[in-house]
Coordinates of C-alpha atoms in Angstrom, one line a residue:
Chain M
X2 CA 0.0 0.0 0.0
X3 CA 0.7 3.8 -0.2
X4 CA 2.4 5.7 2.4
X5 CA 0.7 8.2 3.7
X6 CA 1.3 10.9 6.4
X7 CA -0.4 10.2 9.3
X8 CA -2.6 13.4 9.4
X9 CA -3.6 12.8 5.8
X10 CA -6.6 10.3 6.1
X11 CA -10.0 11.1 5.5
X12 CA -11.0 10.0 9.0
X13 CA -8.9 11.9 10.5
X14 CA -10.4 15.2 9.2
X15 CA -13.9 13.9 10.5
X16 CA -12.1 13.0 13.9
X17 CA -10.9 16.9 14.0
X18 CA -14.5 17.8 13.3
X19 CA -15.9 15.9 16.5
X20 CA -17.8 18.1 19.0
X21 CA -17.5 21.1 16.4
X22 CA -21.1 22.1 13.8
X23 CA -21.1 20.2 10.4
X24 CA -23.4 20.2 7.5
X25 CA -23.7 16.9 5.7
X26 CA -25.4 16.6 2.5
X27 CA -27.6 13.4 1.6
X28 CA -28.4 11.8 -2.1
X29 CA -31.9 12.8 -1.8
X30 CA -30.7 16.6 -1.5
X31 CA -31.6 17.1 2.1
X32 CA -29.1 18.5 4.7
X33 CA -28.5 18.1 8.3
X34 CA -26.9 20.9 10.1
X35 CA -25.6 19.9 13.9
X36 CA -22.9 19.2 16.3
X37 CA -20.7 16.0 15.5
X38 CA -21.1 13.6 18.0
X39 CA -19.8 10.4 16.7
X40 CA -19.0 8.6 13.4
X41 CA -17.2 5.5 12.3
X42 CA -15.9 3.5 9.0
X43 CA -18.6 3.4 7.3
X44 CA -18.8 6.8 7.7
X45 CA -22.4 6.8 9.9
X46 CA -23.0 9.7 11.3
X47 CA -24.3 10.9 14.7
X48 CA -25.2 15.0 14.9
X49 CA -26.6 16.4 18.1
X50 CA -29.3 19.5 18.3
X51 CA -29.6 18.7 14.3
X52 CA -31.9 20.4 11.8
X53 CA -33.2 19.5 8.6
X54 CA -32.8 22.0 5.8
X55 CA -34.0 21.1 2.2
X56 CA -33.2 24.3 -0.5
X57 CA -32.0 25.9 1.8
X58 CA -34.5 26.3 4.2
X59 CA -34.4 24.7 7.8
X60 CA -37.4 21.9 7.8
X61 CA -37.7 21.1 11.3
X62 CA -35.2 20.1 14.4
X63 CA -34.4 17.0 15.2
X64 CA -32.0 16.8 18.3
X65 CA -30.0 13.7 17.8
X66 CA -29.7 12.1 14.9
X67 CA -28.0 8.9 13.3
X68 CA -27.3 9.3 9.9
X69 CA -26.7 5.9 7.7
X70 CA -23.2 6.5 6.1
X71 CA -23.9 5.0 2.6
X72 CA -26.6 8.0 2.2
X73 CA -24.5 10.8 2.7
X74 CA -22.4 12.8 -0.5
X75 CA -20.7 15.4 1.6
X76 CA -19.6 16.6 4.9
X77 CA -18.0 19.7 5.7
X78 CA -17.8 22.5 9.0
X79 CA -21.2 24.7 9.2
Chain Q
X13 CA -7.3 3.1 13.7
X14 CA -8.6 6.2 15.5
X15 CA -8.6 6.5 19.0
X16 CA -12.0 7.3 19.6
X17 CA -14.3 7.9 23.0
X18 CA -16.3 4.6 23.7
X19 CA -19.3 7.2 24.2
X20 CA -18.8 8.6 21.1
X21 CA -19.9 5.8 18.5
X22 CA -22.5 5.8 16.2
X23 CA -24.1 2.4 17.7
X24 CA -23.9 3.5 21.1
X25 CA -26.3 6.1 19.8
X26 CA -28.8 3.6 19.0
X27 CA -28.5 1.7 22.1
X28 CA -29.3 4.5 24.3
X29 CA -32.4 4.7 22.3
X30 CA -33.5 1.3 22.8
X31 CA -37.0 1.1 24.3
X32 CA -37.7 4.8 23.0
X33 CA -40.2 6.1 20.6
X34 CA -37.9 6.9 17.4
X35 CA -38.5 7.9 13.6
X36 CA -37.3 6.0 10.5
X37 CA -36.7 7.7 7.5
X38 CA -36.2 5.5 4.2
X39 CA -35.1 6.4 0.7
X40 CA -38.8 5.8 -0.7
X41 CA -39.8 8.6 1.3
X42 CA -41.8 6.5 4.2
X43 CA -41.4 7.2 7.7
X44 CA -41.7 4.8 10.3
X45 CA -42.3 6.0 14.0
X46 CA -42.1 3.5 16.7
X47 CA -40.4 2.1 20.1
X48 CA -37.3 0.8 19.0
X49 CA -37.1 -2.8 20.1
X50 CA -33.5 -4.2 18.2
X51 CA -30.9 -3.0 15.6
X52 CA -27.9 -5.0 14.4
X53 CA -24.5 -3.4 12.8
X54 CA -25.9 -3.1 9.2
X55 CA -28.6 -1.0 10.7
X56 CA -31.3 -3.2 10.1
X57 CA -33.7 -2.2 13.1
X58 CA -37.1 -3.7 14.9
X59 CA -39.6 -1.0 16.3
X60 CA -42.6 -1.8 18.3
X61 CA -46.3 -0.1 18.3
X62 CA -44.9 1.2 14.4
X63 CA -47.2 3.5 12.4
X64 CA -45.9 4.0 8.5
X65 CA -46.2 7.9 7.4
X66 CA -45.9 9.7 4.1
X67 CA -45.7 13.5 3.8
X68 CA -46.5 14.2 7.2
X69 CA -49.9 11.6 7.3
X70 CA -50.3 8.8 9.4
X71 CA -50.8 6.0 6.7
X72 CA -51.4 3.0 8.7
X73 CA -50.5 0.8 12.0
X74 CA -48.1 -2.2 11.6
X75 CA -47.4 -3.3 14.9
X76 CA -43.7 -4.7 15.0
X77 CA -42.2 -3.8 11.6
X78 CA -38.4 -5.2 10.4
X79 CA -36.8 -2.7 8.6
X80 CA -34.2 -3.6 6.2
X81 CA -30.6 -1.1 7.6
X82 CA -29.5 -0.4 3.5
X83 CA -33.1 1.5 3.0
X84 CA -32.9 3.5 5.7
X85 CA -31.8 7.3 5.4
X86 CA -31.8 8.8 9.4
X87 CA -33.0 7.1 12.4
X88 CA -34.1 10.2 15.2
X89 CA -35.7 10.5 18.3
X90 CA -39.7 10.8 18.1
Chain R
X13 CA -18.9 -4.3 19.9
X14 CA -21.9 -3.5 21.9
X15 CA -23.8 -6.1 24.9
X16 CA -26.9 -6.1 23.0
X17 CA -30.1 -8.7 25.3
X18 CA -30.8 -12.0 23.3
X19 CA -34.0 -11.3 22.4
X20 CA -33.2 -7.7 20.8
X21 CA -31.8 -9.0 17.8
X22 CA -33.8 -8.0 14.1
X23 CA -33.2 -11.4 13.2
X24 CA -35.2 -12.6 16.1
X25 CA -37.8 -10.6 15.6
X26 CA -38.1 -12.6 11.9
X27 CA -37.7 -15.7 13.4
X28 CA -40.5 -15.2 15.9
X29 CA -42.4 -14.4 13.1
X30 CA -41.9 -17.7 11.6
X31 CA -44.9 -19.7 10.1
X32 CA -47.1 -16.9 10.3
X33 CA -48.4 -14.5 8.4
X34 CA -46.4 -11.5 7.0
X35 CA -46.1 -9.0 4.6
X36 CA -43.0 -8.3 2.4
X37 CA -42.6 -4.8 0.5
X38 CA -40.3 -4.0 -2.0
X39 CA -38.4 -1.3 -3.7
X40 CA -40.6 -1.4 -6.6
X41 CA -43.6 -0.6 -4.5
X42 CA -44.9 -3.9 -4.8
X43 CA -46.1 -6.2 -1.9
X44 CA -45.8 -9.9 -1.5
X45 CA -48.1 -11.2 1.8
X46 CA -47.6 -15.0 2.8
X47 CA -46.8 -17.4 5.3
X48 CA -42.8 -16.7 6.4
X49 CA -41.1 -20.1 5.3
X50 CA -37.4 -19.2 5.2
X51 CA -35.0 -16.3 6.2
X52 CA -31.1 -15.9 5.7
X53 CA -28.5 -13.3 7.1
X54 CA -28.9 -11.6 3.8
X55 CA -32.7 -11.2 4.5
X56 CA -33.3 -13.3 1.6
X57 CA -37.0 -14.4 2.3
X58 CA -39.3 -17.2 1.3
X59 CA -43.2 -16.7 1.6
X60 CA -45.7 -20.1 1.2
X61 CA -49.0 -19.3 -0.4
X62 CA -48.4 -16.1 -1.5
X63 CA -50.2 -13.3 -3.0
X64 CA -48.2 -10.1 -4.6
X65 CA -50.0 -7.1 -4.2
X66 CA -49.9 -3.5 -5.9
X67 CA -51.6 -0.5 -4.2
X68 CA -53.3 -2.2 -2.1
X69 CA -54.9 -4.6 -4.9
X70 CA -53.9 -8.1 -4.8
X71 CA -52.2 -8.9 -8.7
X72 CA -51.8 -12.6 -8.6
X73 CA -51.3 -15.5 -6.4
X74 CA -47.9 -16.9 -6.5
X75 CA -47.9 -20.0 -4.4
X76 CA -44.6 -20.2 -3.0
X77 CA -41.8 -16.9 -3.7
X78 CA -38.6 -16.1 -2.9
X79 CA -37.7 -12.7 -2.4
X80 CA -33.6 -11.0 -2.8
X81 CA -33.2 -9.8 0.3
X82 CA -31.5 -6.5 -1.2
X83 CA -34.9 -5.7 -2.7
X84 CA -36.6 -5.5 0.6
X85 CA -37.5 -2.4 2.3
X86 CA -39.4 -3.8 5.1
X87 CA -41.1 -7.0 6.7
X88 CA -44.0 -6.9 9.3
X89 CA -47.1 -9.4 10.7
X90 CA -49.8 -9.2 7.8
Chain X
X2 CA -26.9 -17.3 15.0
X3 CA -29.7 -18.1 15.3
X4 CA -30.6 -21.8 15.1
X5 CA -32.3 -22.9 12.4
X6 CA -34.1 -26.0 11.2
X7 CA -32.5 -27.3 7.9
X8 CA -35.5 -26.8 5.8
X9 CA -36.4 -23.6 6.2
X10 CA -33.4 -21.8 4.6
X11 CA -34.1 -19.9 1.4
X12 CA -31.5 -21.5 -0.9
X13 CA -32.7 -24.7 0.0
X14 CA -36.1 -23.4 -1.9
X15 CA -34.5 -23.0 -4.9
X16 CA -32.7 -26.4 -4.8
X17 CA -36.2 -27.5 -4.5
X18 CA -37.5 -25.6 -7.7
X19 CA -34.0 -27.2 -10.0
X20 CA -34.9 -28.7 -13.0
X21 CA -38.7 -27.0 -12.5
X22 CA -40.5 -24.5 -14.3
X23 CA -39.8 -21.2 -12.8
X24 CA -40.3 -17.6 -13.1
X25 CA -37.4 -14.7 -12.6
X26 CA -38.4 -10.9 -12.4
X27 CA -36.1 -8.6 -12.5
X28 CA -35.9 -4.5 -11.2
X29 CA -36.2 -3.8 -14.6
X30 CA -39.3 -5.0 -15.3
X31 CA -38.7 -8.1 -17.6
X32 CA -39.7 -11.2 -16.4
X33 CA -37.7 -14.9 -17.6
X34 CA -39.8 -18.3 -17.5
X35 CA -37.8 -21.1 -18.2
X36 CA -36.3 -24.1 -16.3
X37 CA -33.8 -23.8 -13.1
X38 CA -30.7 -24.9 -14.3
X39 CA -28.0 -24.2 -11.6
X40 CA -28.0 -20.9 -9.0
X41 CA -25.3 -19.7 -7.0
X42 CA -25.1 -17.7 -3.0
X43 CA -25.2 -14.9 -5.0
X44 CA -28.7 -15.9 -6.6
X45 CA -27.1 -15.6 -9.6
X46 CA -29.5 -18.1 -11.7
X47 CA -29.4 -20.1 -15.0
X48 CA -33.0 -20.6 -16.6
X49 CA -33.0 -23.7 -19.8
X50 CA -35.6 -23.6 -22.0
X51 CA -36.0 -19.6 -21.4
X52 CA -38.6 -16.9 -23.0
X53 CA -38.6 -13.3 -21.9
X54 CA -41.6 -11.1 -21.0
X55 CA -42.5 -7.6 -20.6
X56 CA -45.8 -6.7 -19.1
X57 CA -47.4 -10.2 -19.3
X58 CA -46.6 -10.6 -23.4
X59 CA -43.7 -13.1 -24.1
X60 CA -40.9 -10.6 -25.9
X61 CA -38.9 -13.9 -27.3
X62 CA -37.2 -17.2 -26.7
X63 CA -33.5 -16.8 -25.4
X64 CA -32.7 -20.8 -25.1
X65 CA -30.3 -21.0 -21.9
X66 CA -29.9 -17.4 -19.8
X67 CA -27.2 -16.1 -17.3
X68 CA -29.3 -14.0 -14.8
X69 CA -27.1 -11.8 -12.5
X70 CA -28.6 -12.0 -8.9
X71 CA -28.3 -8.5 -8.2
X72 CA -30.7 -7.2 -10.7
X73 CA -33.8 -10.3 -9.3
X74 CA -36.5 -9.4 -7.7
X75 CA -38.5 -12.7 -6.8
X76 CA -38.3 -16.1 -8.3
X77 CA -41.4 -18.2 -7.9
X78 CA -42.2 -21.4 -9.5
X79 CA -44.1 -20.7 -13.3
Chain P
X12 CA -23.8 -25.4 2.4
X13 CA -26.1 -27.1 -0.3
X14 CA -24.8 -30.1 -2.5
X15 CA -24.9 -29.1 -6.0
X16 CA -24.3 -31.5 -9.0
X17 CA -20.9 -29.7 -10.5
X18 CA -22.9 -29.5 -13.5
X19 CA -25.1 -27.0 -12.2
X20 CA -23.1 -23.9 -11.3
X21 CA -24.3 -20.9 -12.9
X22 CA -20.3 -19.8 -13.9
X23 CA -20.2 -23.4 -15.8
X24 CA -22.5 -22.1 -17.9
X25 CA -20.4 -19.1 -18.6
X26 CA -17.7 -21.5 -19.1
X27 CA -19.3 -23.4 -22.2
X28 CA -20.1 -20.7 -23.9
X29 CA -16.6 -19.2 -24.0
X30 CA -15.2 -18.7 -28.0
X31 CA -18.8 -18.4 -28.6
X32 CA -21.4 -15.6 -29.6
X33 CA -23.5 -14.3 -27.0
X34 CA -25.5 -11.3 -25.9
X35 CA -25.0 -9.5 -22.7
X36 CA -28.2 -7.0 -21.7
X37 CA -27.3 -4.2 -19.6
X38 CA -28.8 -2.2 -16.7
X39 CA -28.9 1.1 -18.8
X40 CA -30.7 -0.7 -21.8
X41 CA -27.1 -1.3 -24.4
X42 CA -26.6 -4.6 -25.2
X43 CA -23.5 -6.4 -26.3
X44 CA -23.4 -8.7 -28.6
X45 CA -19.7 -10.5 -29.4
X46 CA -17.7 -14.0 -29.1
X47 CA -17.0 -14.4 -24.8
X48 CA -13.7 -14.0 -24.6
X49 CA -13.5 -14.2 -20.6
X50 CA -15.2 -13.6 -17.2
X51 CA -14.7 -13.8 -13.7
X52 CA -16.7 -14.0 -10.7
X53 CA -17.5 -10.8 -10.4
X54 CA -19.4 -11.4 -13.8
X55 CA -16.9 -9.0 -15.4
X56 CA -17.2 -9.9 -19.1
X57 CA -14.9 -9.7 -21.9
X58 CA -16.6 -9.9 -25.8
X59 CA -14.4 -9.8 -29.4
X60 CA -15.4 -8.7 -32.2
X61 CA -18.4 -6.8 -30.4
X62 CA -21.5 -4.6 -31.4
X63 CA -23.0 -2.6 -29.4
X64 CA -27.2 -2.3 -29.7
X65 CA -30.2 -0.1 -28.6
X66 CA -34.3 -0.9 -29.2
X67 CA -32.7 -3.9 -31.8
X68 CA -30.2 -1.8 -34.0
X69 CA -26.6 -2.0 -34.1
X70 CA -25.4 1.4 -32.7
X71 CA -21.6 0.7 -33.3
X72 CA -18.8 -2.0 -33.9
X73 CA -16.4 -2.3 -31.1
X74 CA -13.9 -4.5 -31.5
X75 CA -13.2 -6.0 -28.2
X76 CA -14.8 -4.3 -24.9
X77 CA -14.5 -5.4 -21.6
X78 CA -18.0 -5.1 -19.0
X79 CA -18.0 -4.3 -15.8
X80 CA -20.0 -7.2 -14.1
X81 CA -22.2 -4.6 -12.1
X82 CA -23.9 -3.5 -14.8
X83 CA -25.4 -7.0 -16.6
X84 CA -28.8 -8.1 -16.1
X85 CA -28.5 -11.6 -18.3
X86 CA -26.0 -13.1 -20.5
X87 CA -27.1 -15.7 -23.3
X88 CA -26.3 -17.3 -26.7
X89 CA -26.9 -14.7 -29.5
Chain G
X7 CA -13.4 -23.3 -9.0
X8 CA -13.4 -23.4 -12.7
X9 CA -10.3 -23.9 -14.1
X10 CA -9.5 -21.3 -16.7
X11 CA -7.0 -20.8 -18.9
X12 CA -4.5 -17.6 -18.1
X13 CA -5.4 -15.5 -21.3
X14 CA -8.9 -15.6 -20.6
X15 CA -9.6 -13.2 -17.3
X16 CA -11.3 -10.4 -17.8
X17 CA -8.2 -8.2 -16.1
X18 CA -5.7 -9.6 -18.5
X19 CA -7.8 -7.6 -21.3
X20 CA -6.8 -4.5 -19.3
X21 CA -3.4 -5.0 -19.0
X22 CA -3.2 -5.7 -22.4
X23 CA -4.3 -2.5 -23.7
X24 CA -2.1 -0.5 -20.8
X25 CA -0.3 2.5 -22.3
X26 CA -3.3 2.4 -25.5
X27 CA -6.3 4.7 -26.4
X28 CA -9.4 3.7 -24.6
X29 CA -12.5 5.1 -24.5
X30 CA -14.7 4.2 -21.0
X31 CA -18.2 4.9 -20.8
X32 CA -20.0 5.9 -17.7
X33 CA -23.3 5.1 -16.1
X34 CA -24.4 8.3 -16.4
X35 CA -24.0 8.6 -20.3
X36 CA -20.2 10.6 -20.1
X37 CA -17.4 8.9 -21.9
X38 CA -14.2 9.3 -21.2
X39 CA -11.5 9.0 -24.1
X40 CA -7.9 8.9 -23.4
X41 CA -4.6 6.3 -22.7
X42 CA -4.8 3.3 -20.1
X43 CA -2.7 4.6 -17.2
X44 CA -3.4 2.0 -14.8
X45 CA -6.2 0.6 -13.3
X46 CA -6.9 -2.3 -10.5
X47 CA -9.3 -5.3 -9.3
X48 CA -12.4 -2.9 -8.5
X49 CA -11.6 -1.3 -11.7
X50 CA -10.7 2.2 -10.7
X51 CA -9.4 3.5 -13.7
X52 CA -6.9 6.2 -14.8
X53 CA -6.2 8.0 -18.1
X54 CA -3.4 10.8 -19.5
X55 CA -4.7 13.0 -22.3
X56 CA -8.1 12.3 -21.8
X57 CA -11.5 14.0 -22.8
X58 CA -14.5 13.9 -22.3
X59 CA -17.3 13.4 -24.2
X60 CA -21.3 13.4 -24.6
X61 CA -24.0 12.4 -27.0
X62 CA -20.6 12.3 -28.9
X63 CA -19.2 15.6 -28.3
X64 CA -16.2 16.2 -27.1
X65 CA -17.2 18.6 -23.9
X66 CA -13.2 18.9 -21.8
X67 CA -9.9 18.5 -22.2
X68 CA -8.8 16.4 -19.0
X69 CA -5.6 15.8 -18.8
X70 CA -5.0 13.0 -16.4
X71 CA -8.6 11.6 -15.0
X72 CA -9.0 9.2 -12.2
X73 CA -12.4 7.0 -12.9
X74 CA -14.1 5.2 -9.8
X75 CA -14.8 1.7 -11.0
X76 CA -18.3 1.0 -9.9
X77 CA -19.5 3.8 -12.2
X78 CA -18.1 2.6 -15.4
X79 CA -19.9 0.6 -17.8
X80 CA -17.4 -0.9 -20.5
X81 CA -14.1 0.0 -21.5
X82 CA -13.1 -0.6 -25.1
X83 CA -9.9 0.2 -27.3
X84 CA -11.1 4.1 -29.0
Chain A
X5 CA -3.0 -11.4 -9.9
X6 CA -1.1 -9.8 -12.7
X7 CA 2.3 -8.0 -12.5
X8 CA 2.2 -4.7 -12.5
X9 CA 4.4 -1.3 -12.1
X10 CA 4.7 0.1 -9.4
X11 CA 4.0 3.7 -10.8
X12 CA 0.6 1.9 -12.5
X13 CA -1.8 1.9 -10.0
X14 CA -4.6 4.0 -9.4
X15 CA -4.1 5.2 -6.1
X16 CA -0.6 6.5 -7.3
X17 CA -2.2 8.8 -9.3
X18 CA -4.2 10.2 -6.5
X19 CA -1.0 10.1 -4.4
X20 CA 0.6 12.2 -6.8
X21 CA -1.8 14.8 -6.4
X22 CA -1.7 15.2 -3.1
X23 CA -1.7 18.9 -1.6
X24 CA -2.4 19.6 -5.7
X25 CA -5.7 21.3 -7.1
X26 CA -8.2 18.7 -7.9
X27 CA -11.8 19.1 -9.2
X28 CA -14.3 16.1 -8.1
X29 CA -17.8 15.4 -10.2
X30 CA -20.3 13.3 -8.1
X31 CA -23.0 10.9 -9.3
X32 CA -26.0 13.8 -8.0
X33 CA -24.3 16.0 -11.0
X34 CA -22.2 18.5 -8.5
X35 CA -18.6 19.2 -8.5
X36 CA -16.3 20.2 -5.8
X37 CA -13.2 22.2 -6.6
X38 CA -10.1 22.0 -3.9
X39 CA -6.7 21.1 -2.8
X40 CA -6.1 17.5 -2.1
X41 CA -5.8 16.8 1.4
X42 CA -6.6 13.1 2.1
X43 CA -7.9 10.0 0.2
X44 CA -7.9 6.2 1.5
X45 CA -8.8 3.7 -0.7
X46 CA -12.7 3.4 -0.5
X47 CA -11.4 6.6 -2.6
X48 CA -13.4 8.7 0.4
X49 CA -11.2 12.2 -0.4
X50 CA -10.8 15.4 1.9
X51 CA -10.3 18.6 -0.2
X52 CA -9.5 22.2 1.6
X53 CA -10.3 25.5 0.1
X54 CA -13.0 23.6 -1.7
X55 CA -15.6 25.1 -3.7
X56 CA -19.6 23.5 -4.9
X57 CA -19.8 24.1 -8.5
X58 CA -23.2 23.5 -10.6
X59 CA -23.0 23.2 -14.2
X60 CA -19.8 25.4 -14.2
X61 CA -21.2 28.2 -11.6
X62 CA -19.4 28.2 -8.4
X63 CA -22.3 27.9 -5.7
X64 CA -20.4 28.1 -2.5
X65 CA -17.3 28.0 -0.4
X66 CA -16.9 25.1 1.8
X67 CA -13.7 25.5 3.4
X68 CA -12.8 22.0 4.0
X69 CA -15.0 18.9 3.0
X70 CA -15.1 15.3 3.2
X71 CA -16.6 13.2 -0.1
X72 CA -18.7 9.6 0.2
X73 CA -16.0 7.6 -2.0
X74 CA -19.0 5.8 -3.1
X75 CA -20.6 9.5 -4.6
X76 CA -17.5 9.7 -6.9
X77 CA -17.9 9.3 -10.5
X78 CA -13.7 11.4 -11.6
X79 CA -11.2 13.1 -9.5
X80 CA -8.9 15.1 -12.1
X81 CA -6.2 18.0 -12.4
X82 CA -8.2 21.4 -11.8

């Protein structure tokens, strides 16, 4: 396998992210906007005091919630 | 590997909501509220007392429903 | 991993459910309602005296059906 | 696992239905009738003697046809 | 696992029709049609002297063209 | 397994046409034209001086491309 | 498995544009424009500085973001 620099792994950016606000977009074009709780391999996702947003708009809050990894395109700091 | 905080994976998430009234959100667009009763690592998750909903509407009662873990979009507190 | 009780396993849940009647729907919006014969790990699924069902009509009576498990959006008591 | 008795696995329906009439649909829509030659874990299929059909009309007679598990719905007996 | 007859794997009939012609039918609606060079159990396919069809007409001659298994629905005898 | 003879895997096609023009189409209608870097078992793909193209039109000048395997559809000598 | 070069693999190509300015096109039709901070081989990629382009408009800065491997159709040279 490659070599790679230890801070250079994707998970590692999500690890930097923990406790911090995220946005992650799914394939069916909604977002969830909330603090990074937890994630792991498969890249699931747990947010904390979440909200929906669809075009842009916030839908509704959610609190916690788990987000299945294989559903998500994107996830970057809010 | 990542060190991570044993309180901090996504499964742990779903445990502490065992016995609780959650939401299911699936690809299709149906929601499935009920008390979750079991969920295994591909997500694949049992509730209790389940109604199915579409677009905000109660739809129908189901009882126990099995709901396979690869449809599934967010699972989220009731 | 997680302790998770015996009895809160999805698969139990199906196993339970065993020789009685359930409902099966699919991706493709259709429905197949039967008597639970068979399950595997996959969720693979084989129904006795079958009948497949679209919007709530019943199409056709298929005797005995086996269903991909990768097809399967969810499984509850008919 | 779960314990299971012997005849109640899935696969062991279709090594019922070998050398039977059977029918194959697909997520695409198209449906194969011919006999079950051989099938695989992976439900991958092989149907003698085939004809394929679109929305109950037979489309035309294939002979012997390789039917990739991933893309089959249900398989029933014809 | 099951006891098959060795004559009934779904690959062996992949096998016998290598050097000959055969169609492949793909998810998107394209077929193949060429001599099976090789495959693999992935169901990647290789075809010489290949043409490439839509609704029945040739589109284009190909030459040799290599399939990614993911994408087949069936494979048969042209 | 079947025993196969070493020219036949699908994979030796690729290396064969390493460091040739290619053209790869995708599974949402792009093609990519341009030489056979490299590529591996899941078919992750990479081309120098390559375009892309649509309905037949070249739309880009690429450069070197890196194609995911599980989107690609065939791969053929351009 | 076949020989091949060392500097022939797919992942050596991402390697090499490492900390380089990349552009990514998803499956959902959106493209994000960055630097190349991180990949692993599920070909999950962190870019910084990144940008969301639509049908060649910029739509937003992200700062840095993490990409679903499995979203990825090409990763190129910006």
């Amino acid at each position: 396998m490659l070599k790679m620099e230890n801070t250079s792994r994707p998970l590692d950016t999500l690890n930097a992210a923990r406790h911090k606000s995220v946005m992650v977009d799914l394939k069916n074009g909604l977002r969830y906007v909330g603090k990074l709780k937890a994630f792991d391999i498969h890249i699931n996702v747990v947010l904390d005091d979440a909200e929906e947003h669809k075009d842009g708009q916030a839908l509704r809050k959610l609190g916690t919630v788990f987000i299945r990894g294989d559903t998500i395109t994107i996830l970057s700091p809010a």
